Each structure stands twice: as structure tokens, then as C-alpha cells.
């Protein structure tokens, strides 16, 4: 088996090698490298040196790769980064250090020109191999503009993403302009309170207060909810939201949220219990054959229950900077649960023995991650949390 596998691998390399040779003859030098990537990029591969020799024996490969890099027709950031990665990994061997430097510089120049014109939109996460060769203020501004747009679109800007952008702004040509672009856009970034109030505050104490203020909304909550416990749970969930600050008077609020109950019902299901029985033929083949006597059956006890719920609430937002907005938040469903006893093999002529294994896929589906009973209070708290998340969603910040 091992010999056959080795032969197949060798045959695969030979076929790809022939494709690489054909691409070199046709002047498609980057394409040629893609056929032998596992070998040329892995020093430990048994065909590594053989793959490099395919490029070394070509009199046109090195010069052709430099020319191709200078006129590279890649249409995406990832294509340029892949080309740069290829050039980096081809040394030593197929390219001399000088040739590699020339090819990378040519590729970086094309990359920079397309970035400047907006044809490509790399961010600060782009290839280090290209960035270290390309440090021009106009290109850096284009990269920072792309980065700012990416950070604005992010659901939550992490400290790592901020640090990467800040380091680029600090260390590149045109640093003052780059920092102005980044810091000026920061109030529009969605950064979690955990990031802003922790390491971000320690690293950027002059910026953190305004950033914290930008993600916090002063809210006055006014609820017309028939279930008093749900009203308390909802208000507690809103207060726990890191982007909401509940205030005591409408005049102190940026947004007044009014919640009016239309429907709210929680109904526990009656609990049921049954014995589930599988014949030997219904049990997974090998377990039935090896672990069950003739004519025996597999049994377990199944308890089931659940809680049905339905609710609808009218939510209106009155903002200090814009007009009112009204929506309906509604949902219905059930939280169900199953509980299975350990299995047992029941003999045809009496007696039973424990079975610490699942009978078949049906039992696994019923008894794995089966949930736990949810009482009315727990369900009320879950609904309060869901309502709070919905209320604090995008409409809050329109």
C-alpha cells in the first residue's frame, strides 16, 4: 500500500512537472510555479530540488519572471499577494537574490500604481513583502482610506485591528496625514466596550473617552407591559447592554423607548414518559451482532416536555435628533427537552443488562444535546433578553 501511494505521488509530480515545462515554454512563468507549489515551497519535500531544477535549467525563466512581474495583470489584491509570496519562496534556487529583488520591486511598483488609481483596494493587512518595498505617501493614503472603510464596516473593531492600522499610520511616509485619517474616523468605528474600557484606554487614554461616548446611547425606558416580572427582566437586560445607558428622566435621553405589550403568553407542555424499544434488527449492525443475544431488544426510557411561547410588542423610538420610529417585535416557538435513561438490553426470556452505548442514529438524535427543562421564570428571562437585543438593534441608532 505504501509503495503504491508513493508511486501515485511520483506520477502526480511528473504530470504537474510536464505542465510546468509547457507553461515556461509558452512564457507563462508565474503559472508554471503554481503547478509545483507543494514541492518548491516545502524544503522537506522529496521532489523539492527536482522542482527547482526545472526552473534553473530554463534560460528564460528568471528574466521572464521579472518581466511578467513588471507587467503583472492580476486583478485582485490576493493575486498580487500570491505572486509576491511565490517570489519570496523561490529563493534560493530558481531565482538569485538579485533577480528576486528585481521581480519583487517590479511587482510592487505595479501594485502601487493600481492602488493609487483605485483599481486595487488593499488595506494595512496586505502582504509584508509588498509593503516593505512600497512606502510612498500617495499609496499609503490610498491604503489607509481602504482600511478606514473596512473598519467602519466592521461589526466590532478589535484591538488587534486597531493596533495594525495605528502602526501603519505611525511608521509610514506621510505619517501625520495617515494618523489624521485614522483618528478622525474613529468615532464612526464600532468598538466593543470591553476593548475601549480595557487595553485601548491604557494605550490611548486621550482617545478612549470620545470613543466610549460614541458607542453609548442615553436611553429612557417607558414600558406598558402587563407582566410585571417581564418588565423588570427587560429593563435589567437593557441596562446590561454595554452600548446603552439608562437614564431616569426623558429630558436626559438621546432616545426614548416606549414598549407596549400586544401579546405575551408562556404555556408549559404536559410532561410525557415512554419506553422506547428497538428490535435487534433496528440496532446498528455491529453493535446488534456483537452485543445483543438472539431475539433480544434494546430499550430506554424517554421523558419529554417543553414550554410554548408567543409574544408581540410595539416598540417606538423617539430620538432627540430625528423623528419617531415605530416597529413591532414578535416571535413564537417552543423550548423543548428530552431526557433519556441509560440503555438496556432485554433478553427474550427475561432479565436485562445495562447497555452503555447508543442503539442507532434515531436514539443519538433524540438523546444527544437534548436540552433541559425550562420553567416559566427562565423562559420569561430569555424572552426579556431577546427583546432587549431586538430593541437595542439597528433602529436604536438610526
Tab-separated table of C-alpha atoms in Angstrom, residues 13-355:
chain	number	residue	atom	x	y	z
A	13	UNK	CA	4.565	15.196	-9.638
A	14	UNK	CA	5.663	14.067	-13.110
A	15	UNK	CA	2.378	15.148	-14.673
A	16	UNK	CA	2.472	18.525	-12.973
A	17	UNK	CA	6.123	18.907	-13.911
A	18	UNK	CA	5.265	18.482	-17.567
A	19	UNK	CA	2.558	21.149	-17.204
A	20	UNK	CA	5.140	23.492	-15.633
A	21	UNK	CA	7.557	22.857	-18.507
A	22	UNK	CA	4.852	23.683	-21.044
A	23	UNK	CA	3.938	26.911	-19.234
A	24	UNK	CA	7.615	28.008	-19.188
A	25	UNK	CA	7.931	27.363	-22.924
A	26	UNK	CA	4.799	29.458	-23.504
A	27	UNK	CA	6.160	32.332	-21.368
A	28	UNK	CA	3.664	31.893	-18.516
A	29	UNK	CA	6.204	31.865	-15.714
A	30	UNK	CA	4.028	32.535	-12.661
A	31	UNK	CA	1.588	29.912	-13.901
A	32	UNK	CA	4.472	27.441	-14.111
A	33	UNK	CA	5.185	27.835	-10.391
A	34	UNK	CA	1.589	27.050	-9.455
A	35	UNK	CA	1.871	23.515	-10.835
A	36	UNK	CA	4.736	22.653	-8.464
A	37	UNK	CA	3.768	24.651	-5.375
A	38	UNK	CA	3.805	21.742	-2.895
A	39	UNK	CA	7.359	20.889	-3.892
A	40	UNK	CA	9.025	24.290	-4.410
A	41	UNK	CA	7.561	25.767	-1.214
A	42	UNK	CA	8.412	22.819	1.026
A	43	UNK	CA	12.126	22.302	1.692
A	44	UNK	CA	11.404	18.876	3.180
A	45	UNK	CA	9.594	17.554	0.105
A	46	UNK	CA	11.482	14.764	-1.641
A	47	UNK	CA	10.852	16.448	-5.028
A	48	UNK	CA	11.835	19.947	-3.852
A	49	UNK	CA	15.225	20.061	-5.559
A	50	UNK	CA	13.881	18.395	-8.705
A	51	UNK	CA	11.161	21.043	-8.943
A	52	UNK	CA	13.658	23.882	-8.580
A	53	UNK	CA	15.879	22.359	-11.266
A	54	UNK	CA	13.003	22.657	-13.734
A	55	UNK	CA	13.199	26.432	-13.328
A	56	UNK	CA	17.012	26.593	-13.107
A	57	UNK	CA	17.539	24.774	-16.398
A	58	UNK	CA	15.366	27.286	-18.251
A	59	UNK	CA	17.393	30.143	-19.719
A	60	UNK	CA	14.333	32.377	-19.892
A	61	UNK	CA	12.628	31.676	-16.550
A	62	UNK	CA	14.351	34.210	-14.251
A	63	UNK	CA	14.299	37.139	-16.692
A	64	UNK	CA	10.808	36.227	-17.829
A	65	UNK	CA	9.514	36.199	-14.266
A	66	UNK	CA	10.911	39.706	-13.689
A	67	UNK	CA	9.286	40.960	-16.911
A	68	UNK	CA	5.990	39.300	-16.023
A	69	UNK	CA	6.083	40.888	-12.558
A	70	UNK	CA	6.593	44.330	-14.101
A	71	UNK	CA	3.524	43.916	-16.292
A	72	UNK	CA	1.522	41.769	-13.890
A	73	UNK	CA	-2.132	41.589	-14.913
A	74	UNK	CA	-3.546	40.489	-11.583
A	75	UNK	CA	-6.995	41.945	-10.964
A	76	UNK	CA	-7.234	41.386	-7.202
A	77	UNK	CA	-5.215	42.081	-4.095
A	78	UNK	CA	-4.976	38.359	-3.401
A	79	UNK	CA	-3.498	37.721	-6.864
A	80	UNK	CA	-0.690	40.222	-6.224
A	81	UNK	CA	-0.070	38.830	-2.748
A	82	UNK	CA	0.100	35.299	-4.134
A	83	UNK	CA	2.625	36.438	-6.741
A	84	UNK	CA	4.749	38.137	-4.067
A	85	UNK	CA	4.566	35.027	-1.896
A	86	UNK	CA	5.712	32.924	-4.839
A	87	UNK	CA	8.703	35.180	-5.472
A	88	UNK	CA	9.719	35.129	-1.812
A	89	UNK	CA	9.624	31.331	-1.634
A	90	UNK	CA	11.505	30.768	-4.881
A	91	UNK	CA	14.766	31.925	-3.301
A	92	UNK	CA	17.248	30.295	-3.068
A	93	UNK	CA	17.115	28.045	-6.084
A	94	UNK	CA	15.195	29.188	-9.100
A	95	UNK	CA	15.977	32.898	-8.587
A	96	UNK	CA	19.112	34.602	-7.356
A	97	UNK	CA	18.659	37.191	-4.570
A	98	UNK	CA	19.221	39.957	-7.117
A	99	UNK	CA	16.639	38.556	-9.502
A	100	UNK	CA	14.158	38.099	-6.694
A	101	UNK	CA	14.684	41.715	-5.625
A	102	UNK	CA	14.141	42.987	-9.150
A	103	UNK	CA	10.961	40.927	-9.598
A	104	UNK	CA	9.514	41.971	-6.254
A	105	UNK	CA	10.295	45.643	-6.901
A	106	UNK	CA	8.627	45.451	-10.319
A	107	UNK	CA	5.566	43.734	-8.831
A	108	UNK	CA	5.364	46.300	-6.011
A	109	UNK	CA	5.529	49.193	-8.488
A	110	UNK	CA	2.587	47.799	-10.460
A	111	UNK	CA	0.734	47.116	-7.234
A	112	UNK	CA	1.317	50.673	-6.038
A	113	UNK	CA	0.205	52.219	-9.312
A	114	UNK	CA	-3.074	50.274	-9.320
A	115	UNK	CA	-3.632	51.085	-5.639
A	116	UNK	CA	-3.171	54.799	-6.311
A	117	UNK	CA	-5.737	54.758	-9.097
A	118	UNK	CA	-8.222	52.744	-7.021
A	119	UNK	CA	-8.158	49.709	-9.317
A	120	UNK	CA	-6.925	47.699	-6.329
A	121	UNK	CA	-8.052	48.300	-2.749
A	122	UNK	CA	-5.507	46.771	-0.367
A	123	UNK	CA	-5.651	47.528	3.363
A	124	UNK	CA	-2.955	47.553	6.031
A	125	UNK	CA	-3.377	43.754	6.195
A	126	UNK	CA	-1.714	43.398	2.793
A	127	UNK	CA	1.452	41.475	2.038
A	128	UNK	CA	4.521	42.493	4.071
A	129	UNK	CA	6.681	41.602	1.084
A	130	UNK	CA	4.924	44.286	-0.958
A	131	UNK	CA	4.553	46.873	1.818
A	132	UNK	CA	8.249	46.899	2.692
A	133	UNK	CA	9.089	47.704	-0.943
A	134	UNK	CA	6.376	50.311	-1.350
A	135	UNK	CA	6.369	53.281	1.019
A	136	UNK	CA	5.022	56.258	-0.892
A	137	UNK	CA	2.727	58.819	0.712
A	138	UNK	CA	0.076	58.759	-2.032
A	139	UNK	CA	-0.094	54.962	-1.983
A	140	UNK	CA	-0.117	54.912	1.824
A	141	UNK	CA	-3.072	57.320	1.856
A	142	UNK	CA	-4.975	55.055	-0.522
A	143	UNK	CA	-4.255	52.033	1.668
A	144	UNK	CA	-5.343	53.922	4.793
A	145	UNK	CA	-8.570	55.066	3.099
A	146	UNK	CA	-9.339	51.439	2.250
A	147	UNK	CA	-8.530	50.418	5.826
A	148	UNK	CA	-10.781	53.081	7.321
A	149	UNK	CA	-13.640	51.929	5.095
A	150	UNK	CA	-13.063	48.344	6.219
A	151	UNK	CA	-13.025	49.327	9.901
A	152	UNK	CA	-16.230	51.353	9.504
A	153	UNK	CA	-17.946	48.318	8.009
A	154	UNK	CA	-16.787	46.002	10.793
A	155	UNK	CA	-19.326	44.879	13.378
A	156	UNK	CA	-16.702	45.195	16.106
A	157	UNK	CA	-13.196	46.607	15.624
A	158	UNK	CA	-10.769	44.573	17.696
A	159	UNK	CA	-7.707	45.923	19.462
A	160	UNK	CA	-5.538	43.875	17.079
A	161	UNK	CA	-7.121	45.520	14.036
A	162	UNK	CA	-6.732	48.975	15.572
A	163	UNK	CA	-3.094	48.370	16.527
A	164	UNK	CA	-2.276	47.202	12.993
A	165	UNK	CA	-3.817	50.328	11.478
A	166	UNK	CA	-2.215	52.610	14.066
A	167	UNK	CA	1.242	51.069	13.493
A	168	UNK	CA	0.875	51.620	9.727
A	169	UNK	CA	-0.131	55.251	10.296
A	170	UNK	CA	2.799	55.816	12.648
A	171	UNK	CA	5.584	54.143	10.667
A	172	UNK	CA	4.917	55.019	7.014
A	173	UNK	CA	5.639	58.014	4.798
A	174	UNK	CA	3.048	60.752	5.368
A	175	UNK	CA	2.505	59.645	8.951
A	176	UNK	CA	0.726	62.837	10.090
A	177	UNK	CA	-1.851	62.621	7.300
A	178	UNK	CA	-2.345	58.913	7.891
A	179	UNK	CA	-2.929	59.386	11.629
A	180	UNK	CA	-5.350	62.203	10.913
A	181	UNK	CA	-7.353	59.926	8.595
A	182	UNK	CA	-7.449	57.107	11.154
A	183	UNK	CA	-8.136	59.120	14.315
A	184	UNK	CA	-10.664	61.352	12.560
A	185	UNK	CA	-12.737	58.323	11.545
A	186	UNK	CA	-12.506	56.541	14.889
A	187	UNK	CA	-15.864	57.822	16.296
A	188	UNK	CA	-17.537	56.002	13.383
A	189	UNK	CA	-15.960	52.660	14.298
A	190	UNK	CA	-17.963	50.117	16.276
A	191	UNK	CA	-15.558	49.077	19.011
A	192	UNK	CA	-16.690	46.913	21.893
A	193	UNK	CA	-16.784	48.424	25.358
A	194	UNK	CA	-14.534	45.609	26.559
A	195	UNK	CA	-11.834	46.795	24.141
A	196	UNK	CA	-12.332	50.513	24.740
A	197	UNK	CA	-12.500	50.354	28.524
A	198	UNK	CA	-9.602	47.927	28.867
A	199	UNK	CA	-6.366	47.810	26.855
A	200	UNK	CA	-7.465	50.560	24.460
A	201	UNK	CA	-7.872	53.027	27.346
A	202	UNK	CA	-4.429	52.148	28.653
A	203	UNK	CA	-2.780	52.571	25.249
A	204	UNK	CA	-4.802	55.573	24.034
A	205	UNK	CA	-6.105	57.460	27.094
A	206	UNK	CA	-6.657	60.632	25.053
A	207	UNK	CA	-8.906	58.845	22.534
A	208	UNK	CA	-10.856	56.371	24.677
A	209	UNK	CA	-13.367	58.797	26.289
A	210	UNK	CA	-14.701	60.063	22.959
A	211	UNK	CA	-14.764	56.530	21.572
A	212	UNK	CA	-16.686	55.255	24.604
A	213	UNK	CA	-19.129	58.120	24.287
A	214	UNK	CA	-19.673	57.380	20.588
A	215	UNK	CA	-20.863	53.814	21.258
A	216	UNK	CA	-23.100	54.662	24.222
A	217	UNK	CA	-26.707	55.835	23.856
A	218	UNK	CA	-28.581	57.505	26.729
A	219	UNK	CA	-31.985	55.803	26.817
A	220	UNK	CA	-35.165	56.455	28.800
A	221	UNK	CA	-37.276	53.286	29.028
A	222	UNK	CA	-41.061	53.571	29.235
A	223	UNK	CA	-42.883	50.244	29.342
A	224	UNK	CA	-46.574	49.356	29.214
A	225	UNK	CA	-46.166	45.658	29.952
A	226	UNK	CA	-48.853	43.632	31.680
A	227	UNK	CA	-46.432	41.077	33.115
A	228	UNK	CA	-44.543	42.998	35.787
A	229	UNK	CA	-41.766	40.405	36.060
A	230	UNK	CA	-41.146	40.571	32.306
A	231	UNK	CA	-40.928	44.379	32.561
A	232	UNK	CA	-38.236	44.022	35.248
A	233	UNK	CA	-36.346	41.385	33.250
A	234	UNK	CA	-36.479	43.542	30.100
A	235	UNK	CA	-35.230	46.639	31.886
A	236	UNK	CA	-32.408	44.654	33.533
A	237	UNK	CA	-31.380	43.238	30.151
A	238	UNK	CA	-31.339	46.714	28.601
A	239	UNK	CA	-29.255	48.040	31.491
A	240	UNK	CA	-26.775	45.192	30.978
A	241	UNK	CA	-26.267	46.115	27.308
A	242	UNK	CA	-22.804	47.664	27.058
A	243	UNK	CA	-23.938	50.222	24.471
A	244	UNK	CA	-26.925	51.529	26.454
A	245	UNK	CA	-27.002	53.872	29.442
A	246	UNK	CA	-30.450	54.011	31.057
A	247	UNK	CA	-31.353	57.461	32.370
A	248	UNK	CA	-34.032	58.428	34.893
A	249	UNK	CA	-35.805	61.229	33.012
A	250	UNK	CA	-36.894	61.732	29.373
A	251	UNK	CA	-35.079	65.055	29.208
A	252	UNK	CA	-31.738	63.340	29.800
A	253	UNK	CA	-32.201	60.848	26.962
A	254	UNK	CA	-30.953	60.717	23.385
A	255	UNK	CA	-33.627	58.103	22.676
A	256	UNK	CA	-36.933	57.465	24.450
A	257	UNK	CA	-38.002	53.847	24.017
A	258	UNK	CA	-41.641	53.013	24.624
A	259	UNK	CA	-42.642	49.360	24.741
A	260	UNK	CA	-46.308	48.361	24.648
A	261	UNK	CA	-47.408	44.763	25.162
A	262	UNK	CA	-49.735	43.390	22.468
A	263	UNK	CA	-49.485	39.687	23.316
A	264	UNK	CA	-47.469	37.643	25.779
A	265	UNK	CA	-48.114	34.022	26.659
A	266	UNK	CA	-45.994	31.234	28.109
A	267	UNK	CA	-47.583	27.756	28.223
A	268	UNK	CA	-45.784	24.718	29.697
A	269	UNK	CA	-46.412	21.451	27.862
A	270	UNK	CA	-47.513	18.399	29.884
A	271	UNK	CA	-44.576	16.110	30.584
A	272	UNK	CA	-44.703	12.678	28.898
A	273	UNK	CA	-42.775	9.479	29.545
A	274	UNK	CA	-42.471	6.365	27.397
A	275	UNK	CA	-40.337	3.288	26.910
A	276	UNK	CA	-38.629	3.242	23.518
A	277	UNK	CA	-37.905	-0.233	22.172
A	278	UNK	CA	-35.735	-1.300	19.222
A	279	UNK	CA	-35.540	-4.832	17.906
A	280	UNK	CA	-32.123	-6.310	17.296
A	281	UNK	CA	-32.562	-5.640	13.578
A	282	UNK	CA	-33.136	-1.908	14.232
A	283	UNK	CA	-29.883	-1.543	16.174
A	284	UNK	CA	-26.670	-0.565	14.356
A	285	UNK	CA	-25.379	-3.749	12.730
A	286	UNK	CA	-22.108	-4.397	14.555
A	287	UNK	CA	-23.454	-3.497	17.979
A	288	UNK	CA	-26.527	-5.677	17.468
A	289	UNK	CA	-24.450	-8.589	16.210
A	290	UNK	CA	-21.779	-8.431	18.908
A	291	UNK	CA	-23.596	-7.118	21.985
A	292	UNK	CA	-27.152	-8.458	21.781
A	293	UNK	CA	-28.307	-12.094	22.124
A	294	UNK	CA	-30.740	-13.584	19.630
A	295	UNK	CA	-34.330	-12.314	19.960
A	296	UNK	CA	-33.338	-9.616	22.484
A	297	UNK	CA	-34.376	-5.961	22.268
A	298	UNK	CA	-32.866	-2.597	23.203
A	299	UNK	CA	-34.837	-0.247	25.487
A	300	UNK	CA	-34.522	3.128	27.166
A	301	UNK	CA	-36.889	5.472	28.983
A	302	UNK	CA	-37.661	8.793	27.302
A	303	UNK	CA	-39.090	11.799	29.139
A	304	UNK	CA	-40.192	14.784	27.060
A	305	UNK	CA	-41.568	18.220	27.767
A	306	UNK	CA	-41.307	21.833	26.783
A	307	UNK	CA	-42.636	25.344	27.011
A	308	UNK	CA	-44.501	27.141	24.234
A	309	UNK	CA	-44.300	30.909	23.960
A	310	UNK	CA	-45.737	33.705	21.864
A	311	UNK	CA	-45.259	37.439	22.174
A	312	UNK	CA	-45.726	40.680	20.290
A	313	UNK	CA	-44.690	44.169	21.429
A	314	UNK	CA	-44.978	47.552	19.817
A	315	UNK	CA	-41.727	49.471	20.196
A	316	UNK	CA	-41.447	53.172	19.399
A	317	UNK	CA	-38.278	55.241	19.370
A	318	UNK	CA	-38.338	58.999	19.895
A	319	UNK	CA	-34.934	60.488	19.146
A	320	UNK	CA	-33.562	63.870	20.097
A	321	UNK	CA	-32.005	64.377	16.638
A	322	UNK	CA	-34.717	62.908	14.403
A	323	UNK	CA	-38.372	61.979	14.267
A	324	UNK	CA	-40.121	58.981	15.807
A	325	UNK	CA	-39.932	55.430	14.546
A	326	UNK	CA	-42.272	52.546	15.378
A	327	UNK	CA	-41.945	48.798	14.862
A	328	UNK	CA	-43.430	45.502	16.023
A	329	UNK	CA	-41.253	42.830	17.628
A	330	UNK	CA	-42.899	39.416	17.666
A	331	UNK	CA	-41.987	35.758	17.861
A	332	UNK	CA	-43.411	32.383	18.727
A	333	UNK	CA	-41.901	28.985	19.292
A	334	UNK	CA	-41.117	26.354	21.869
A	335	UNK	CA	-38.225	25.294	24.065
A	336	UNK	CA	-38.436	21.505	24.116
A	337	UNK	CA	-36.359	18.992	26.031
A	338	UNK	CA	-35.736	15.235	26.091
A	339	UNK	CA	-34.209	13.147	28.853
A	340	UNK	CA	-33.060	9.581	28.154
A	341	UNK	CA	-32.260	6.910	30.700
A	342	UNK	CA	-29.236	4.653	30.154
A	343	UNK	CA	-29.983	1.905	27.651
A	344	UNK	CA	-30.561	-1.734	28.497
A	345	UNK	CA	-30.634	-4.990	26.534
A	346	UNK	CA	-33.751	-7.007	27.414
A	347	UNK	CA	-33.481	-10.760	26.859
A	348	UNK	CA	-36.320	-12.622	25.165
A	349	UNK	CA	-36.796	-14.996	28.109
A	350	UNK	CA	-36.477	-12.435	30.906
A	351	UNK	CA	-33.790	-10.359	32.513
A	352	UNK	CA	-31.922	-7.281	31.328
A	353	UNK	CA	-28.373	-5.990	31.282
A	354	UNK	CA	-27.042	-2.406	31.100
A	355	UNK	CA	-26.027	-1.060	27.670
